[in-house]
Amino acid sequence: ADCVRARRPFRKELMNLLAEILHSYRLHCSSTTTAGQLILPESLKLLPLFGSSLFKQAAFRPHGARADERVASLLRMIRMPASWSPAATYPRLYPLYKRFATSRTRDREFGIAGLWTGILDNVHLPITLACSAEKITTDGCFLIDTDTVLWMYLGPELDPEWLREAFGVSEYAQLDMRATEDVKLIPEEGKISEVIWRVVEQVRRDKGSHPHVPLRICTHSKVEENNLLYIFVEDPMGQEMSYVDFLCMLHRQVQSKIE
């Protein structure tokens, strides 16, 4: 209870700061726009998103995290370089495959993923999706970069042929029968596993001097699937509201300052 009360001033101060920044922009830089609009300049568009995500970190969540998890999360955030903080605050969600995707969706999201860029050993990455469970489909494979761990989620409706080329199994049930640590991605030349491995290695390479980031594979029925719920920071989490609701609340605070 004392920890929860101690976090309240921080939360209130940050909310007031966000509202004050957007109010100042509205007052001095965009005074001619409609009063009912929340105006976000290009340089500040991600500010509310990262503010909302910050409240969902273990260090600042009022419920759903043990004391040792909160301390570890806080120390990690205090000590990490600025270049690591974006993925730690707002995980990156990459689609790698969707069985029932249209050709247009496939080309737009991950059509060139894993192909060489022509610059050194770099490959193209898939586009990033909003970090929400709504973007996860049961027919797909997704890579989630949380800065400290790379999670690969495998949906239960994946194409058996794709599973065979990627993981050497012909049925999804064969993955469920294995312990999580026994499910391995072993790249084989000319197969899908090689393309996926290139993407994983590119994400690691882009982190520069960052310590090695382990890859953990999660299937639909594994206990680890629950851990993913704390990754999707655009969704409601415990007593924390979704990003859309957070944005609406922030808008009301800015409006109250204008009036």
mmCIF file of C-alpha atoms in Angstrom:
data_model
loop_
_atom_site.group_PDB
_atom_site.id
_atom_site.type_symbol
_atom_site.label_atom_id
_atom_site.label_comp_id
_atom_site.label_asym_id
_atom_site.label_seq_id
_atom_site.Cartn_x
_atom_site.Cartn_y
_atom_site.Cartn_z
ATOM 1 C CA ALA A 1 0.000 0.000 0.000
ATOM 2 C CA ASP A 2 2.864 2.381 0.838
ATOM 3 C CA CYS A 3 4.463 1.675 -2.538
ATOM 4 C CA VAL A 4 1.184 2.435 -4.321
ATOM 5 C CA ARG A 5 0.802 5.746 -2.447
ATOM 6 C CA ALA A 6 4.413 6.641 -3.211
ATOM 7 C CA ARG A 7 3.797 6.274 -6.963
ATOM 8 C CA ARG A 8 0.737 8.522 -7.008
ATOM 9 C CA PRO A 9 2.662 11.838 -6.892
ATOM 10 C CA PHE A 10 4.839 10.674 -9.802
ATOM 11 C CA ARG A 11 1.800 9.703 -11.851
ATOM 12 C CA LYS A 12 0.024 12.985 -11.116
ATOM 13 C CA GLU A 13 3.115 15.047 -11.892
ATOM 14 C CA LEU A 14 3.705 13.259 -15.198
ATOM 15 C CA MET A 15 0.074 13.638 -16.265
ATOM 16 C CA ASN A 16 0.178 17.351 -15.416
ATOM 17 C CA LEU A 17 3.430 17.727 -17.339
ATOM 18 C CA LEU A 18 2.005 16.016 -20.435
ATOM 19 C CA ALA A 19 -1.128 18.168 -20.320
ATOM 20 C CA GLU A 20 0.946 21.338 -19.805
ATOM 21 C CA ILE A 21 3.203 20.573 -22.779
ATOM 22 C CA LEU A 22 0.269 19.970 -25.125
ATOM 23 C CA HIS A 23 -1.624 22.961 -23.741
ATOM 24 C CA SER A 24 1.388 25.227 -24.339
ATOM 25 C CA TYR A 25 1.671 24.020 -27.914
ATOM 26 C CA ARG A 26 -2.037 24.576 -28.466
ATOM 27 C CA LEU A 27 -1.905 28.049 -26.911
ATOM 28 C CA HIS A 28 1.192 29.374 -28.656
ATOM 29 C CA CYS A 29 1.516 27.390 -31.872
ATOM 30 C CA SER A 30 -1.940 26.216 -32.931
ATOM 31 C CA SER A 31 -4.485 28.652 -31.557
ATOM 32 C CA THR A 32 -6.554 28.817 -34.766
ATOM 33 C CA THR A 33 -7.652 25.165 -34.765
ATOM 34 C CA THR A 34 -11.004 23.872 -33.518
ATOM 35 C CA ALA A 35 -11.233 23.883 -29.728
ATOM 36 C CA GLY A 36 -12.450 20.283 -29.590
ATOM 37 C CA GLN A 37 -9.362 18.854 -31.286
ATOM 38 C CA LEU A 38 -6.324 17.413 -29.554
ATOM 39 C CA ILE A 39 -3.431 18.823 -31.541
ATOM 40 C CA LEU A 40 -0.241 16.775 -31.567
ATOM 41 C CA PRO A 41 2.692 18.234 -33.523
ATOM 42 C CA GLU A 42 4.873 15.818 -35.471
ATOM 43 C CA SER A 43 7.666 16.022 -32.896
ATOM 44 C CA LEU A 44 5.296 15.182 -30.001
ATOM 45 C CA LYS A 45 3.018 12.560 -31.554
ATOM 46 C CA LEU A 46 4.602 9.728 -29.585
ATOM 47 C CA LEU A 47 4.697 11.606 -26.264
ATOM 48 C CA PRO A 48 1.257 10.450 -24.991
ATOM 49 C CA LEU A 49 1.938 6.910 -26.249
ATOM 50 C CA PHE A 50 5.182 6.603 -24.312
ATOM 51 C CA GLY A 51 3.598 8.265 -21.274
ATOM 52 C CA SER A 52 0.787 5.718 -21.265
ATOM 53 C CA SER A 53 3.255 2.856 -21.766
ATOM 54 C CA LEU A 54 5.456 4.057 -18.930
ATOM 55 C CA PHE A 55 2.622 3.657 -16.426
ATOM 56 C CA LYS A 56 2.342 -0.007 -17.450
ATOM 57 C CA GLN A 57 5.944 -0.859 -16.633
ATOM 58 C CA ALA A 58 6.368 -3.075 -13.580
ATOM 59 C CA ALA A 59 8.123 -0.205 -11.777
ATOM 60 C CA PHE A 60 5.009 1.980 -11.924
ATOM 61 C CA ARG A 61 2.044 -0.394 -12.050
ATOM 62 C CA PRO A 62 0.026 -0.109 -8.823
ATOM 63 C CA HIS A 63 -0.956 -3.795 -8.998
ATOM 64 C CA GLY A 64 0.130 -6.988 -10.765
ATOM 65 C CA ALA A 65 3.858 -6.907 -9.976
ATOM 66 C CA ARG A 66 5.814 -8.188 -6.998
ATOM 67 C CA ALA A 67 8.032 -5.834 -5.004
ATOM 68 C CA ASP A 68 11.231 -7.403 -6.370
ATOM 69 C CA GLU A 69 9.936 -7.067 -9.946
ATOM 70 C CA ARG A 70 9.191 -3.388 -9.371
ATOM 71 C CA VAL A 71 12.644 -2.716 -7.948
ATOM 72 C CA ALA A 72 14.365 -4.622 -10.772
ATOM 73 C CA SER A 73 12.306 -2.775 -13.391
ATOM 74 C CA LEU A 74 13.031 0.626 -11.829
ATOM 75 C CA LEU A 75 16.785 -0.013 -11.562
ATOM 76 C CA ARG A 76 16.943 -1.233 -15.142
ATOM 77 C CA MET A 77 15.136 1.858 -16.429
ATOM 78 C CA ILE A 78 17.331 4.213 -14.418
ATOM 79 C CA ARG A 79 20.564 2.628 -15.641
ATOM 80 C CA MET A 80 19.750 1.901 -19.293
ATOM 81 C CA PRO A 81 21.153 4.123 -22.080
ATOM 82 C CA ALA A 82 18.680 6.360 -23.876
ATOM 83 C CA SER A 83 19.015 4.274 -27.051
ATOM 84 C CA TRP A 84 17.590 1.219 -25.258
ATOM 85 C CA SER A 85 14.611 2.939 -23.662
ATOM 86 C CA PRO A 86 12.187 3.078 -26.657
ATOM 87 C CA ALA A 87 11.887 -0.717 -27.032
ATOM 88 C CA ALA A 88 11.908 -1.176 -23.249
ATOM 89 C CA THR A 89 8.994 1.245 -22.844
ATOM 90 C CA TYR A 90 7.076 0.405 -26.009
ATOM 91 C CA PRO A 91 7.864 -3.114 -27.328
ATOM 92 C CA ARG A 92 8.147 -3.547 -31.093
ATOM 93 C CA LEU A 93 5.735 -6.028 -32.661
ATOM 94 C CA TYR A 94 6.799 -7.531 -36.003
ATOM 95 C CA PRO A 95 4.557 -9.810 -38.107
ATOM 96 C CA LEU A 96 6.564 -12.640 -39.674
ATOM 97 C CA TYR A 97 3.812 -14.711 -41.259
ATOM 98 C CA LYS A 98 0.014 -14.881 -41.547
ATOM 99 C CA ARG A 99 -1.531 -17.936 -43.112
ATOM 100 C CA PHE A 100 -4.770 -16.297 -44.288
ATOM 101 C CA ALA A 101 -3.370 -12.846 -45.110
ATOM 102 C CA THR A 102 -4.283 -11.348 -48.468
ATOM 103 C CA SER A 103 -1.454 -10.815 -50.932
ATOM 104 C CA ARG A 104 -1.756 -7.059 -50.395
ATOM 105 C CA THR A 105 -1.408 -7.422 -46.618
ATOM 106 C CA ARG A 106 1.456 -9.873 -47.030
ATOM 107 C CA ASP A 107 3.375 -7.506 -49.334
ATOM 108 C CA ARG A 108 2.762 -4.498 -47.092
ATOM 109 C CA GLU A 109 3.609 -6.071 -43.739
ATOM 110 C CA PHE A 110 6.328 -8.655 -44.323
ATOM 111 C CA GLY A 111 6.740 -9.253 -48.036
ATOM 112 C CA ILE A 112 10.449 -8.333 -48.131
ATOM 113 C CA ALA A 113 11.278 -9.303 -44.538
ATOM 114 C CA GLY A 114 14.538 -11.219 -44.329
ATOM 115 C CA LEU A 115 15.697 -10.252 -47.836
ATOM 116 C CA TRP A 116 19.105 -8.635 -48.220
ATOM 117 C CA THR A 117 19.237 -4.839 -48.394
ATOM 118 C CA GLY A 118 22.503 -4.831 -50.335
ATOM 119 C CA ILE A 119 24.279 -2.984 -47.505
ATOM 120 C CA LEU A 120 26.747 -5.207 -45.663
ATOM 121 C CA ASP A 121 24.918 -8.134 -44.002
ATOM 122 C CA ASN A 122 21.710 -6.227 -43.288
ATOM 123 C CA VAL A 123 18.239 -7.497 -44.187
ATOM 124 C CA HIS A 124 14.844 -5.849 -44.372
ATOM 125 C CA LEU A 125 12.649 -5.988 -41.272
ATOM 126 C CA PRO A 126 8.848 -6.324 -41.356
ATOM 127 C CA ILE A 127 6.799 -3.240 -40.574
ATOM 128 C CA THR A 128 5.945 -2.728 -36.914
ATOM 129 C CA LEU A 129 2.358 -3.093 -35.706
ATOM 130 C CA ALA A 130 0.638 -1.367 -32.806
ATOM 131 C CA CYS A 131 1.629 -3.138 -29.590
ATOM 132 C CA SER A 132 -1.814 -4.577 -28.923
ATOM 133 C CA ALA A 133 -3.151 -8.117 -28.557
ATOM 134 C CA GLU A 134 -5.715 -7.214 -31.234
ATOM 135 C CA LYS A 135 -2.908 -7.366 -33.791
ATOM 136 C CA ILE A 136 -2.059 -10.968 -32.872
ATOM 137 C CA THR A 137 -3.857 -13.521 -35.029
ATOM 138 C CA THR A 138 -4.146 -17.264 -34.482
ATOM 139 C CA ASP A 139 -2.872 -17.984 -37.992
ATOM 140 C CA GLY A 140 0.340 -16.013 -37.605
ATOM 141 C CA CYS A 141 3.884 -15.877 -36.292
ATOM 142 C CA PHE A 142 4.970 -12.681 -34.547
ATOM 143 C CA LEU A 143 8.240 -11.390 -33.117
ATOM 144 C CA ILE A 144 8.068 -9.064 -30.105
ATOM 145 C CA ASP A 145 11.130 -7.071 -29.072
ATOM 146 C CA THR A 146 10.940 -6.064 -25.406
ATOM 147 C CA ASP A 147 14.590 -4.928 -25.332
ATOM 148 C CA THR A 148 15.648 -7.678 -22.907
ATOM 149 C CA VAL A 149 13.881 -10.632 -24.586
ATOM 150 C CA LEU A 150 12.747 -11.463 -28.109
ATOM 151 C CA TRP A 151 9.442 -13.329 -27.902
ATOM 152 C CA MET A 152 8.238 -15.328 -30.889
ATOM 153 C CA TYR A 153 4.536 -16.166 -30.696
ATOM 154 C CA LEU A 154 3.203 -19.037 -32.808
ATOM 155 C CA GLY A 155 -0.551 -19.138 -33.369
ATOM 156 C CA PRO A 156 -2.430 -22.474 -33.325
ATOM 157 C CA GLU A 157 -3.704 -22.127 -36.914
ATOM 158 C CA LEU A 158 -0.336 -21.885 -38.637
ATOM 159 C CA ASP A 159 0.080 -23.681 -41.956
ATOM 160 C CA PRO A 160 1.563 -27.188 -41.373
ATOM 161 C CA GLU A 161 3.924 -26.760 -44.333
ATOM 162 C CA TRP A 162 5.202 -23.480 -42.881
ATOM 163 C CA LEU A 163 5.740 -25.179 -39.503
ATOM 164 C CA ARG A 164 7.704 -27.966 -41.193
ATOM 165 C CA GLU A 165 10.067 -25.523 -42.885
ATOM 166 C CA ALA A 166 10.434 -23.276 -39.847
ATOM 167 C CA PHE A 167 10.576 -25.742 -36.937
ATOM 168 C CA GLY A 168 10.746 -29.205 -38.446
ATOM 169 C CA VAL A 169 7.301 -30.306 -37.211
ATOM 170 C CA SER A 170 4.211 -31.080 -39.265
ATOM 171 C CA GLU A 171 1.575 -30.379 -36.608
ATOM 172 C CA TYR A 172 1.092 -27.619 -34.084
ATOM 173 C CA ALA A 173 0.374 -30.199 -31.396
ATOM 174 C CA GLN A 174 3.986 -31.348 -31.656
ATOM 175 C CA LEU A 175 5.102 -27.922 -30.471
ATOM 176 C CA ASP A 176 2.659 -28.012 -27.564
ATOM 177 C CA MET A 177 4.054 -31.353 -26.436
ATOM 178 C CA ARG A 178 7.553 -29.913 -26.038
ATOM 179 C CA ALA A 179 8.816 -27.845 -23.156
ATOM 180 C CA THR A 180 9.250 -24.189 -24.128
ATOM 181 C CA GLU A 181 13.039 -24.366 -23.964
ATOM 182 C CA ASP A 182 13.015 -27.368 -26.316
ATOM 183 C CA VAL A 183 11.342 -25.470 -29.167
ATOM 184 C CA LYS A 184 14.260 -24.210 -31.243
ATOM 185 C CA LEU A 185 14.593 -22.141 -34.390
ATOM 186 C CA ILE A 186 17.399 -23.814 -36.340
ATOM 187 C CA PRO A 187 18.146 -22.016 -39.634
ATOM 188 C CA GLU A 188 18.446 -24.254 -42.689
ATOM 189 C CA GLU A 189 19.615 -22.870 -46.001
ATOM 190 C CA GLY A 190 16.811 -22.226 -48.473
ATOM 191 C CA LYS A 191 14.038 -22.720 -45.921
ATOM 192 C CA ILE A 192 11.739 -20.368 -44.043
ATOM 193 C CA SER A 193 13.751 -20.903 -40.866
ATOM 194 C CA GLU A 194 16.721 -19.158 -42.502
ATOM 195 C CA VAL A 195 14.646 -16.080 -43.405
ATOM 196 C CA ILE A 196 13.208 -15.833 -39.893
ATOM 197 C CA TRP A 197 16.668 -16.233 -38.390
ATOM 198 C CA ARG A 198 17.950 -13.341 -40.509
ATOM 199 C CA VAL A 199 15.201 -11.099 -39.105
ATOM 200 C CA VAL A 200 16.014 -12.137 -35.531
ATOM 201 C CA GLU A 201 19.710 -11.469 -36.086
ATOM 202 C CA GLN A 202 18.970 -8.090 -37.692
ATOM 203 C CA VAL A 203 16.944 -6.980 -34.661
ATOM 204 C CA ARG A 204 19.865 -7.986 -32.448
ATOM 205 C CA ARG A 205 22.367 -6.277 -34.751
ATOM 206 C CA ASP A 206 20.415 -3.010 -34.685
ATOM 207 C CA LYS A 207 20.896 -2.833 -30.924
ATOM 208 C CA GLY A 208 24.609 -2.196 -31.394
ATOM 209 C CA SER A 209 26.513 -2.751 -28.148
ATOM 210 C CA HIS A 210 23.403 -4.064 -26.369
ATOM 211 C CA PRO A 211 23.987 -7.358 -24.486
ATOM 212 C CA HIS A 212 22.821 -10.499 -26.272
ATOM 213 C CA VAL A 213 19.019 -10.696 -26.372
ATOM 214 C CA PRO A 214 17.676 -14.269 -26.014
ATOM 215 C CA LEU A 215 14.909 -15.627 -28.237
ATOM 216 C CA ARG A 216 12.000 -17.320 -26.476
ATOM 217 C CA ILE A 217 9.325 -19.154 -28.432
ATOM 218 C CA CYS A 218 5.778 -19.193 -27.078
ATOM 219 C CA THR A 219 2.837 -21.267 -28.289
ATOM 220 C CA HIS A 220 -0.849 -20.755 -27.677
ATOM 221 C CA SER A 221 -1.278 -23.113 -24.723
ATOM 222 C CA LYS A 222 1.964 -22.459 -22.844
ATOM 223 C CA VAL A 223 2.102 -20.728 -19.470
ATOM 224 C CA GLU A 224 4.418 -18.128 -21.024
ATOM 225 C CA GLU A 225 1.476 -16.844 -23.070
ATOM 226 C CA ASN A 226 0.248 -15.017 -19.964
ATOM 227 C CA ASN A 227 3.533 -13.092 -19.850
ATOM 228 C CA LEU A 228 2.662 -11.548 -23.183
ATOM 229 C CA LEU A 229 -0.338 -9.797 -21.646
ATOM 230 C CA TYR A 230 2.069 -7.446 -19.860
ATOM 231 C CA ILE A 231 3.807 -6.654 -23.131
ATOM 232 C CA PHE A 232 0.853 -5.235 -25.071
ATOM 233 C CA VAL A 233 1.022 -1.710 -23.657
ATOM 234 C CA GLU A 234 -1.727 -0.256 -25.862
ATOM 235 C CA ASP A 235 -4.287 -2.539 -24.170
ATOM 236 C CA PRO A 236 -5.880 -2.139 -20.721
ATOM 237 C CA MET A 237 -3.642 -3.651 -18.058
ATOM 238 C CA GLY A 238 -5.013 -4.169 -14.556
ATOM 239 C CA GLN A 239 -6.270 -0.759 -13.446
ATOM 240 C CA GLU A 240 -4.436 0.985 -16.275
ATOM 241 C CA MET A 241 -6.573 2.127 -19.202
ATOM 242 C CA SER A 242 -5.916 1.489 -22.876
ATOM 243 C CA TYR A 243 -3.909 3.978 -24.902
ATOM 244 C CA VAL A 244 -7.052 5.275 -26.626
ATOM 245 C CA ASP A 245 -8.752 5.940 -23.270
ATOM 246 C CA PHE A 246 -5.549 7.514 -21.930
ATOM 247 C CA LEU A 247 -5.467 9.855 -24.915
ATOM 248 C CA CYS A 248 -9.092 10.847 -24.297
ATOM 249 C CA MET A 249 -8.345 11.578 -20.642
ATOM 250 C CA LEU A 250 -5.321 13.663 -21.613
ATOM 251 C CA HIS A 251 -7.468 15.551 -24.098
ATOM 252 C CA ARG A 252 -9.947 16.421 -21.352
ATOM 253 C CA GLN A 253 -7.132 17.761 -19.171
ATOM 254 C CA VAL A 254 -5.862 19.957 -22.001
ATOM 255 C CA GLN A 255 -9.402 21.174 -22.650
ATOM 256 C CA SER A 256 -9.877 22.099 -18.991
ATOM 257 C CA LYS A 257 -6.744 24.267 -19.146
ATOM 258 C CA ILE A 258 -8.001 26.023 -22.292
ATOM 259 C CA GLU A 259 -11.396 26.767 -20.769
#
